[in-house]
Tab-separated table of C-alpha atoms in Angstrom:
chain	number	residue	atom	x	y	z
A	436	UNK	CA	-19.901	-4.341	7.141
A	437	UNK	CA	-21.135	-7.770	6.307
A	438	UNK	CA	-18.006	-9.931	6.211
A	439	UNK	CA	-19.926	-12.717	4.365
A	440	UNK	CA	-19.696	-10.371	1.323
A	441	UNK	CA	-15.948	-10.110	1.679
A	442	UNK	CA	-13.122	-12.660	0.972
A	443	UNK	CA	-10.940	-13.184	4.020
A	444	UNK	CA	-7.417	-13.359	2.637
A	445	UNK	CA	-5.661	-16.557	3.775
A	446	UNK	CA	-2.284	-14.805	4.273
A	447	UNK	CA	-0.310	-16.062	7.303
A	448	UNK	CA	3.025	-15.478	9.027
A	449	UNK	CA	4.804	-18.119	6.922
A	450	UNK	CA	2.821	-17.696	3.694
A	451	UNK	CA	2.475	-14.032	2.923
A	452	UNK	CA	2.898	-12.048	-0.320
A	453	UNK	CA	4.910	-9.159	1.145
A	454	UNK	CA	8.069	-8.432	3.098
A	455	UNK	CA	9.355	-5.102	4.413
A	456	UNK	CA	12.812	-3.480	4.819
A	457	UNK	CA	14.007	-0.065	5.846
A	458	UNK	CA	17.511	0.760	4.585
A	459	UNK	CA	17.659	4.308	6.028
A	460	UNK	CA	16.075	6.667	8.523
A	461	UNK	CA	17.300	9.744	6.666
A	462	UNK	CA	14.390	11.842	5.416
A	463	UNK	CA	14.073	15.447	4.168
A	464	UNK	CA	10.679	16.160	5.809
A	465	UNK	CA	8.888	15.642	9.070
A	466	UNK	CA	5.568	13.861	8.788
A	467	UNK	CA	3.165	13.797	11.732
A	468	UNK	CA	2.640	10.296	13.067
A	469	UNK	CA	5.802	8.898	11.425
A	470	UNK	CA	6.361	5.416	12.733
A	471	UNK	CA	10.160	5.987	12.926
A	472	UNK	CA	9.752	9.194	14.924
A	473	UNK	CA	11.291	11.184	12.114
A	474	UNK	CA	8.806	13.934	12.848
A	475	UNK	CA	10.390	14.490	16.193
A	476	UNK	CA	13.159	17.023	16.909
A	477	UNK	CA	15.313	14.209	18.477
A	478	UNK	CA	15.100	11.962	15.429
A	479	UNK	CA	18.172	9.770	14.763
A	480	UNK	CA	19.220	9.374	11.108
A	481	UNK	CA	21.406	6.517	9.855
A	482	UNK	CA	21.983	4.210	6.903
A	483	UNK	CA	21.851	0.420	7.382
A	484	UNK	CA	24.654	-1.811	6.264
A	485	UNK	CA	23.811	-3.350	2.906
A	486	UNK	CA	25.091	-6.834	3.894
A	487	UNK	CA	22.724	-6.932	6.821
A	488	UNK	CA	19.865	-5.874	4.563
A	489	UNK	CA	20.648	-8.686	2.137
A	490	UNK	CA	20.377	-11.126	5.078
A	491	UNK	CA	16.999	-9.581	5.955
A	492	UNK	CA	15.826	-10.150	2.395
A	493	UNK	CA	17.084	-13.756	2.564
A	494	UNK	CA	15.194	-14.160	5.898
A	495	UNK	CA	11.954	-12.786	4.406
A	496	UNK	CA	12.125	-15.002	1.348
A	497	UNK	CA	12.829	-18.149	3.378
A	498	UNK	CA	10.348	-17.515	6.192
A	499	UNK	CA	7.444	-15.819	4.367
A	500	UNK	CA	7.253	-17.115	0.766
A	501	UNK	CA	6.926	-13.538	-0.345
A	502	UNK	CA	5.991	-12.323	-3.793
A	503	UNK	CA	7.022	-8.687	-3.324
A	504	UNK	CA	9.452	-6.602	-1.207
A	505	UNK	CA	8.523	-3.183	0.144
A	506	UNK	CA	11.438	-0.864	0.540
A	507	UNK	CA	10.671	2.039	2.892
A	508	UNK	CA	12.328	4.192	5.545
A	509	UNK	CA	12.942	7.033	6.134
A	510	UNK	CA	13.309	8.039	2.535
A	511	UNK	CA	14.791	5.117	0.600
A	512	UNK	CA	15.945	7.285	-2.299
A	513	UNK	CA	18.410	8.840	0.068
A	514	UNK	CA	20.089	5.437	0.714
A	515	UNK	CA	23.489	5.422	-1.048
A	516	UNK	CA	23.418	1.699	-1.932
A	517	UNK	CA	19.790	1.609	-3.128
A	518	UNK	CA	20.764	0.408	-6.595
A	519	UNK	CA	22.743	-2.493	-5.221
A	520	UNK	CA	19.903	-3.410	-2.837
A	521	UNK	CA	17.272	-3.323	-5.686
A	522	UNK	CA	19.593	-5.424	-7.883
A	523	UNK	CA	20.038	-8.020	-5.140
A	524	UNK	CA	16.208	-8.300	-4.444
A	525	UNK	CA	15.395	-8.382	-8.130
A	526	UNK	CA	17.838	-11.191	-8.643
A	527	UNK	CA	15.661	-13.235	-6.253
A	528	UNK	CA	12.694	-12.861	-8.510
A	529	UNK	CA	10.871	-10.366	-6.233
A	530	UNK	CA	8.550	-7.572	-7.323
A	531	UNK	CA	10.000	-4.455	-5.697
A	532	UNK	CA	7.843	-1.685	-4.261
A	533	UNK	CA	9.462	1.596	-3.064
A	534	UNK	CA	7.615	3.898	-0.612
A	535	UNK	CA	8.901	7.406	-1.133
A	536	UNK	CA	7.988	11.071	-0.616
A	537	UNK	CA	9.053	11.633	-4.224
A	538	UNK	CA	11.295	14.590	-3.628
A	539	UNK	CA	14.269	12.856	-5.278
A	540	UNK	CA	12.269	11.019	-8.014
A	541	UNK	CA	12.760	12.487	-11.405
A	542	UNK	CA	12.395	10.835	-14.817
A	543	UNK	CA	16.024	9.797	-14.890
A	544	UNK	CA	15.916	8.092	-11.455
A	545	UNK	CA	12.564	6.514	-12.374
A	546	UNK	CA	13.995	4.948	-15.512
A	547	UNK	CA	17.168	3.802	-13.698
A	548	UNK	CA	15.301	2.076	-10.865
A	549	UNK	CA	12.802	0.438	-13.231
A	550	UNK	CA	15.614	-1.016	-15.250
A	551	UNK	CA	17.162	-2.385	-12.098
A	552	UNK	CA	13.964	-4.143	-11.154
A	553	UNK	CA	11.626	-1.749	-9.288
A	554	UNK	CA	8.048	-2.607	-10.249
A	555	UNK	CA	6.136	-0.049	-8.182
A	556	UNK	CA	6.393	3.262	-6.474
A	557	UNK	CA	4.034	4.358	-3.694
A	558	UNK	CA	4.317	8.070	-3.061
A	559	UNK	CA	3.308	9.776	0.203
A	560	UNK	CA	1.991	13.280	-0.467
A	561	UNK	CA	-0.255	15.167	1.979
A	562	UNK	CA	-0.865	18.646	3.255
A	563	UNK	CA	0.680	17.982	6.699
A	564	UNK	CA	4.200	17.546	5.359
A	565	UNK	CA	4.771	21.188	4.797
A	566	UNK	CA	6.675	20.461	1.582
A	567	UNK	CA	5.301	23.654	0.021
A	568	UNK	CA	2.841	26.447	0.573
A	569	UNK	CA	-0.029	24.124	-0.281
A	570	UNK	CA	-2.524	23.966	2.589
A	571	UNK	CA	-5.161	21.769	0.975
A	572	UNK	CA	-5.129	18.442	-0.838
A	573	UNK	CA	-6.671	20.006	-3.929
A	574	UNK	CA	-3.610	22.326	-4.286
A	575	UNK	CA	-1.327	19.262	-3.941
A	576	UNK	CA	-3.039	17.628	-6.868
A	577	UNK	CA	-0.726	19.569	-9.164
A	578	UNK	CA	2.224	17.775	-7.497
A	579	UNK	CA	0.534	14.408	-7.907
A	580	UNK	CA	-0.220	15.188	-11.485
A	581	UNK	CA	3.482	15.735	-12.187
A	582	UNK	CA	4.158	12.110	-11.141
A	583	UNK	CA	1.239	10.786	-13.225
A	584	UNK	CA	2.672	12.444	-16.356
A	585	UNK	CA	6.136	11.097	-15.475
A	586	UNK	CA	4.924	7.598	-15.046
A	587	UNK	CA	2.724	7.678	-18.188
A	588	UNK	CA	5.761	8.656	-20.229
A	589	UNK	CA	8.008	6.014	-18.751
A	590	UNK	CA	5.504	3.205	-18.770
A	591	UNK	CA	5.623	-0.326	-17.386
A	592	UNK	CA	6.031	0.590	-13.767
A	593	UNK	CA	3.165	0.882	-11.225
A	594	UNK	CA	2.217	4.119	-9.500
A	595	UNK	CA	0.396	4.348	-6.164
A	596	UNK	CA	-0.319	7.006	-3.565
A	597	UNK	CA	-0.537	6.655	0.261
A	598	UNK	CA	-1.995	9.068	2.823
A	599	UNK	CA	-2.543	8.847	6.647
A	600	UNK	CA	-6.052	10.117	7.413
A	601	UNK	CA	-7.382	11.597	10.671
A	602	UNK	CA	-10.729	13.173	11.592
A	603	UNK	CA	-9.591	16.561	10.298
A	604	UNK	CA	-8.793	15.136	6.796
A	605	UNK	CA	-12.193	13.647	6.013
A	606	UNK	CA	-13.361	16.894	4.509
A	607	UNK	CA	-10.371	16.915	2.143
A	608	UNK	CA	-11.090	13.496	0.613
A	609	UNK	CA	-13.485	14.704	-2.169
A	610	UNK	CA	-10.887	16.577	-4.246
A	611	UNK	CA	-8.111	13.988	-3.886
A	612	UNK	CA	-10.317	11.026	-4.594
A	613	UNK	CA	-11.644	12.848	-7.742
A	614	UNK	CA	-8.055	13.151	-8.822
A	615	UNK	CA	-7.404	9.434	-8.254
A	616	UNK	CA	-10.461	8.496	-10.301
A	617	UNK	CA	-9.597	10.875	-13.177
A	618	UNK	CA	-6.050	9.336	-13.347
A	619	UNK	CA	-7.076	5.720	-12.885
A	620	UNK	CA	-5.334	4.872	-16.163
A	621	UNK	CA	-1.946	5.295	-14.348
A	622	UNK	CA	-2.722	5.155	-10.627
A	623	UNK	CA	-3.297	1.482	-9.763
A	624	UNK	CA	-3.079	1.650	-5.998
A	625	UNK	CA	-4.500	4.097	-3.398
A	626	UNK	CA	-3.834	3.552	0.285
A	627	UNK	CA	-5.472	5.398	3.131
A	628	UNK	CA	-4.149	4.631	6.639
A	629	UNK	CA	-6.006	5.578	9.820
A	630	UNK	CA	-3.660	7.941	11.700
A	631	UNK	CA	-2.454	6.465	15.029
A	632	UNK	CA	0.431	7.277	17.301
A	633	UNK	CA	2.717	4.226	17.358
A	634	UNK	CA	5.693	5.682	19.224
A	635	UNK	CA	6.391	4.956	22.890
A	636	UNK	CA	5.161	7.474	25.411
A	637	UNK	CA	3.047	9.330	22.873
A	638	UNK	CA	-0.689	9.589	22.318
A	639	UNK	CA	-2.804	10.908	19.482
A	640	UNK	CA	-4.893	14.009	20.052
A	641	UNK	CA	-8.457	12.712	20.741
A	642	UNK	CA	-9.791	15.296	18.192
A	643	UNK	CA	-7.971	13.523	15.483
A	644	UNK	CA	-9.181	10.034	16.234
A	645	UNK	CA	-10.900	8.328	13.349
A	646	UNK	CA	-12.450	4.809	13.139
A	647	UNK	CA	-11.996	2.512	10.162
A	648	UNK	CA	-15.737	2.478	9.686
A	649	UNK	CA	-15.804	6.310	9.375
A	650	UNK	CA	-12.955	6.145	6.824
A	651	UNK	CA	-14.588	3.214	5.020
A	652	UNK	CA	-17.894	5.023	4.581
A	653	UNK	CA	-16.311	8.290	3.530
A	654	UNK	CA	-14.055	6.583	0.935
A	655	UNK	CA	-16.842	4.403	-0.381
A	656	UNK	CA	-19.166	7.451	-0.778
A	657	UNK	CA	-16.547	9.511	-2.725
A	658	UNK	CA	-15.240	6.641	-4.965
A	659	UNK	CA	-18.581	4.825	-5.467
A	660	UNK	CA	-16.729	1.577	-4.971
A	661	UNK	CA	-17.592	-1.691	-3.216
A	662	UNK	CA	-15.154	-3.681	-1.081
A	663	UNK	CA	-14.213	-7.253	-1.829
A	664	UNK	CA	-11.523	-8.562	0.566
A	665	UNK	CA	-10.064	-8.071	4.029
A	666	UNK	CA	-7.550	-9.126	6.781
A	667	UNK	CA	-8.764	-9.442	10.314
A	668	UNK	CA	-7.096	-8.629	13.581
A	669	UNK	CA	-5.462	-10.928	16.104
A	670	UNK	CA	-7.609	-10.288	19.225
A	671	UNK	CA	-10.939	-9.081	17.951
A	672	UNK	CA	-13.398	-9.473	15.147
A	673	UNK	CA	-12.522	-6.128	13.412
A	674	UNK	CA	-10.973	-5.498	10.048
A	675	UNK	CA	-7.411	-4.366	9.716
A	676	UNK	CA	-6.966	-4.208	5.932
A	677	UNK	CA	-9.904	-3.612	3.610
A	678	UNK	CA	-9.556	-3.925	-0.184
A	679	UNK	CA	-11.480	-2.744	-3.164
A	680	UNK	CA	-10.648	-3.874	-6.742
A	681	UNK	CA	-12.436	-1.740	-9.301
A	682	UNK	CA	-12.614	-1.046	-13.023
A	683	UNK	CA	-12.519	2.301	-14.829
A	684	UNK	CA	-12.862	3.471	-18.358
A	685	UNK	CA	-11.676	7.020	-19.248
A	686	UNK	CA	-11.490	7.948	-15.595
A	687	UNK	CA	-14.994	6.861	-14.758
A	688	UNK	CA	-15.935	3.959	-12.444
A	689	UNK	CA	-17.717	1.083	-14.292
A	690	UNK	CA	-17.853	-1.260	-11.309
A	691	UNK	CA	-16.092	-3.155	-8.557
A	692	UNK	CA	-15.079	-6.741	-8.675
A	693	UNK	CA	-16.646	-8.834	-5.883
A	694	UNK	CA	-15.294	-11.187	-3.303
A	695	UNK	CA	-15.810	-14.338	-5.432
A	696	UNK	CA	-13.651	-13.041	-8.242
A	697	UNK	CA	-10.933	-11.875	-5.860
A	698	UNK	CA	-10.894	-15.341	-4.341
A	699	UNK	CA	-10.639	-16.953	-7.777
A	700	UNK	CA	-7.712	-14.652	-8.778
A	701	UNK	CA	-5.800	-15.254	-5.548
A	702	UNK	CA	-6.307	-19.037	-5.795
A	703	UNK	CA	-5.305	-19.080	-9.416
A	704	UNK	CA	-2.168	-17.147	-8.832
A	705	UNK	CA	-1.253	-19.381	-5.924
A	706	UNK	CA	-1.789	-22.501	-8.105
A	707	UNK	CA	0.545	-21.159	-10.765
A	708	UNK	CA	3.217	-19.540	-8.564
A	709	UNK	CA	2.849	-21.194	-5.185
A	710	UNK	CA	2.589	-17.731	-3.757
A	711	UNK	CA	-0.168	-15.209	-2.981
A	712	UNK	CA	-0.144	-11.865	-4.696
A	713	UNK	CA	-0.353	-8.358	-3.530
A	714	UNK	CA	1.045	-6.585	-6.631
A	715	UNK	CA	-0.159	-6.987	-10.198
A	716	UNK	CA	1.107	-5.017	-13.275
A	717	UNK	CA	-0.767	-1.853	-14.091
A	718	UNK	CA	-1.918	-2.902	-17.561
A	719	UNK	CA	-5.350	-2.470	-19.121
A	720	UNK	CA	-7.772	-5.359	-18.612
A	721	UNK	CA	-8.712	-7.008	-21.912
A	722	UNK	CA	-12.164	-8.283	-22.633
A	723	UNK	CA	-10.553	-11.508	-23.857
A	724	UNK	CA	-9.009	-12.128	-20.441
A	725	UNK	CA	-12.230	-11.241	-18.623
A	726	UNK	CA	-14.457	-13.587	-20.715
A	727	UNK	CA	-13.481	-16.727	-18.723
A	728	UNK	CA	-15.023	-14.945	-15.645
A	729	UNK	CA	-18.279	-14.045	-17.433
A	730	UNK	CA	-20.263	-16.160	-15.018
A	731	UNK	CA	-19.212	-13.809	-12.270
A	732	UNK	CA	-21.934	-11.165	-11.680
A	733	UNK	CA	-19.553	-8.302	-11.027
A	734	UNK	CA	-17.672	-9.045	-14.229
A	735	UNK	CA	-20.888	-9.150	-16.268
A	736	UNK	CA	-21.916	-5.824	-14.761
A	737	UNK	CA	-18.519	-4.208	-15.660
A	738	UNK	CA	-18.595	-5.543	-19.216
A	739	UNK	CA	-22.204	-4.444	-19.722
A	740	UNK	CA	-21.276	-0.846	-18.685
A	741	UNK	CA	-18.105	-0.883	-20.758
A	742	UNK	CA	-19.879	-1.990	-23.962
A	743	UNK	CA	-22.125	1.150	-23.857
A	744	UNK	CA	-18.898	3.035	-24.838
A	745	UNK	CA	-16.439	0.432	-26.173
A	746	UNK	CA	-12.971	0.715	-27.784
A	747	UNK	CA	-11.456	2.425	-24.731
A	748	UNK	CA	-9.090	0.807	-22.150
A	749	UNK	CA	-10.464	-0.844	-19.060
A	750	UNK	CA	-8.096	0.037	-16.140
A	751	UNK	CA	-8.019	-1.405	-12.664
A	752	UNK	CA	-7.400	0.311	-9.387
A	753	UNK	CA	-6.988	-1.102	-5.878
A	754	UNK	CA	-8.083	0.989	-2.914
A	755	UNK	CA	-6.723	-0.209	0.389
A	756	UNK	CA	-7.713	1.010	3.876
A	757	UNK	CA	-5.457	0.126	6.783
A	758	UNK	CA	-6.313	0.274	10.499
A	759	UNK	CA	-3.055	-0.030	12.392
A	760	UNK	CA	-2.887	-2.064	15.631
A	761	UNK	CA	-4.280	-0.947	19.005
A	762	UNK	CA	-3.021	-1.967	22.455
A	763	UNK	CA	-5.594	-4.121	24.164
A	764	UNK	CA	-5.777	-6.158	27.422
A	765	UNK	CA	-4.574	-9.146	25.446
A	766	UNK	CA	-1.645	-7.201	23.912
A	767	UNK	CA	-1.248	-5.492	20.556
A	768	UNK	CA	-4.072	-6.371	18.208
A	769	UNK	CA	-1.951	-7.003	15.134
A	770	UNK	CA	-3.145	-7.445	11.546
A	771	UNK	CA	-3.617	-11.019	10.434
A	772	UNK	CA	-0.275	-12.220	9.091
A	773	UNK	CA	0.986	-8.595	8.967
A	774	UNK	CA	1.925	-7.983	5.343
A	775	UNK	CA	4.350	-5.261	6.397
A	776	UNK	CA	6.392	-7.444	8.779
A	777	UNK	CA	10.134	-7.084	8.839
A	778	UNK	CA	13.125	-8.945	10.269
A	779	UNK	CA	14.527	-7.663	13.539
A	780	UNK	CA	17.039	-9.669	15.613
A	781	UNK	CA	16.154	-12.741	13.460
A	782	UNK	CA	12.495	-12.482	14.280
A	783	UNK	CA	9.426	-11.280	12.437
A	784	UNK	CA	8.037	-8.006	13.880
A	785	UNK	CA	5.428	-5.492	12.730
A	786	UNK	CA	7.176	-2.530	11.094
A	787	UNK	CA	4.647	-0.035	12.540
A	788	UNK	CA	5.709	-0.914	16.092
A	789	UNK	CA	9.456	-1.169	15.586
A	790	UNK	CA	10.321	1.834	17.810
A	791	UNK	CA	8.422	0.166	20.725
A	792	UNK	CA	10.214	-3.090	20.063
A	793	UNK	CA	13.518	-1.254	20.131
A	794	UNK	CA	12.527	0.324	23.464
A	795	UNK	CA	12.026	-3.136	25.006
A	796	UNK	CA	8.523	-4.285	24.197
A	797	UNK	CA	8.321	-7.904	22.887
A	798	UNK	CA	5.922	-7.843	19.930
A	799	UNK	CA	6.167	-10.647	17.434
A	800	UNK	CA	4.179	-11.795	14.451
A	801	UNK	CA	2.401	-15.081	15.341
């Protein structure tokens, strides 16, 4: 990929839009490749003390200049003090994103957490979780559709989906991506993560290995999107996070915004808020708000296609591809700035490698 056509995000260790906490390692299911080892038979389940979590939030806001806080796990909806945790983070003016398997998320819990300050849910659903008798991603679209209906009815809270992808999953992408496109009015974030084994003393099956380039090409082909921004890696010239920011009307792609527009939006947000953004509200894009960007070629292209069939909403959707770190001769090749960094022993560490850090490896965000 020609990086000159991409905007390199200026996120750093000290100036980063996102922070990460994990209040619990309790979970109802066992996912292959779980970074916490919760797919293992020897998994340890425990809840964290809420006062220590509040200190982690304070640490992240002071050290990172964060805009949003990701609450993950384990399954965060199993944490008994989640409401108090959300209320504390919301009181600090943070946008709050919960990563969940969705098993405990119903319309009542969604409404309650939204009112407490949760701005986004990212739901992990895939065929390897053995949550039902569904053996294909197309069969699981019925489960995904249930959440789409729930979020449409509630309104004013973002919905995203996340999936780890290996070589054996590439053939399943077509049906699930078609679903994400058709429901682009409510799904504003789609995350695909290259499956890697991050636990100590474990290695991924070579048959499952997938490169970011293979994933990038497959996702681009099925969505029809173009990419606009990226994060690099610490020790090489490769991409770790790759973003697409696209526009849809009635579930049909009408174009992708380019690197220049993404740069303008990030710079404008920073000028107003003194922070970078990673989360924006899932609201229709108005022509009035897009007109100041009319000199941008990608905006003109989108508006031209939209005006062929006007009077319908223009929705946006971000597609994010993540290639987790690899161990190299120079050490772990971490993502630039690591948006998913968390506090551990008063230091910033990559959440994906926490189990290795606990086992004695010294891996810090630089």
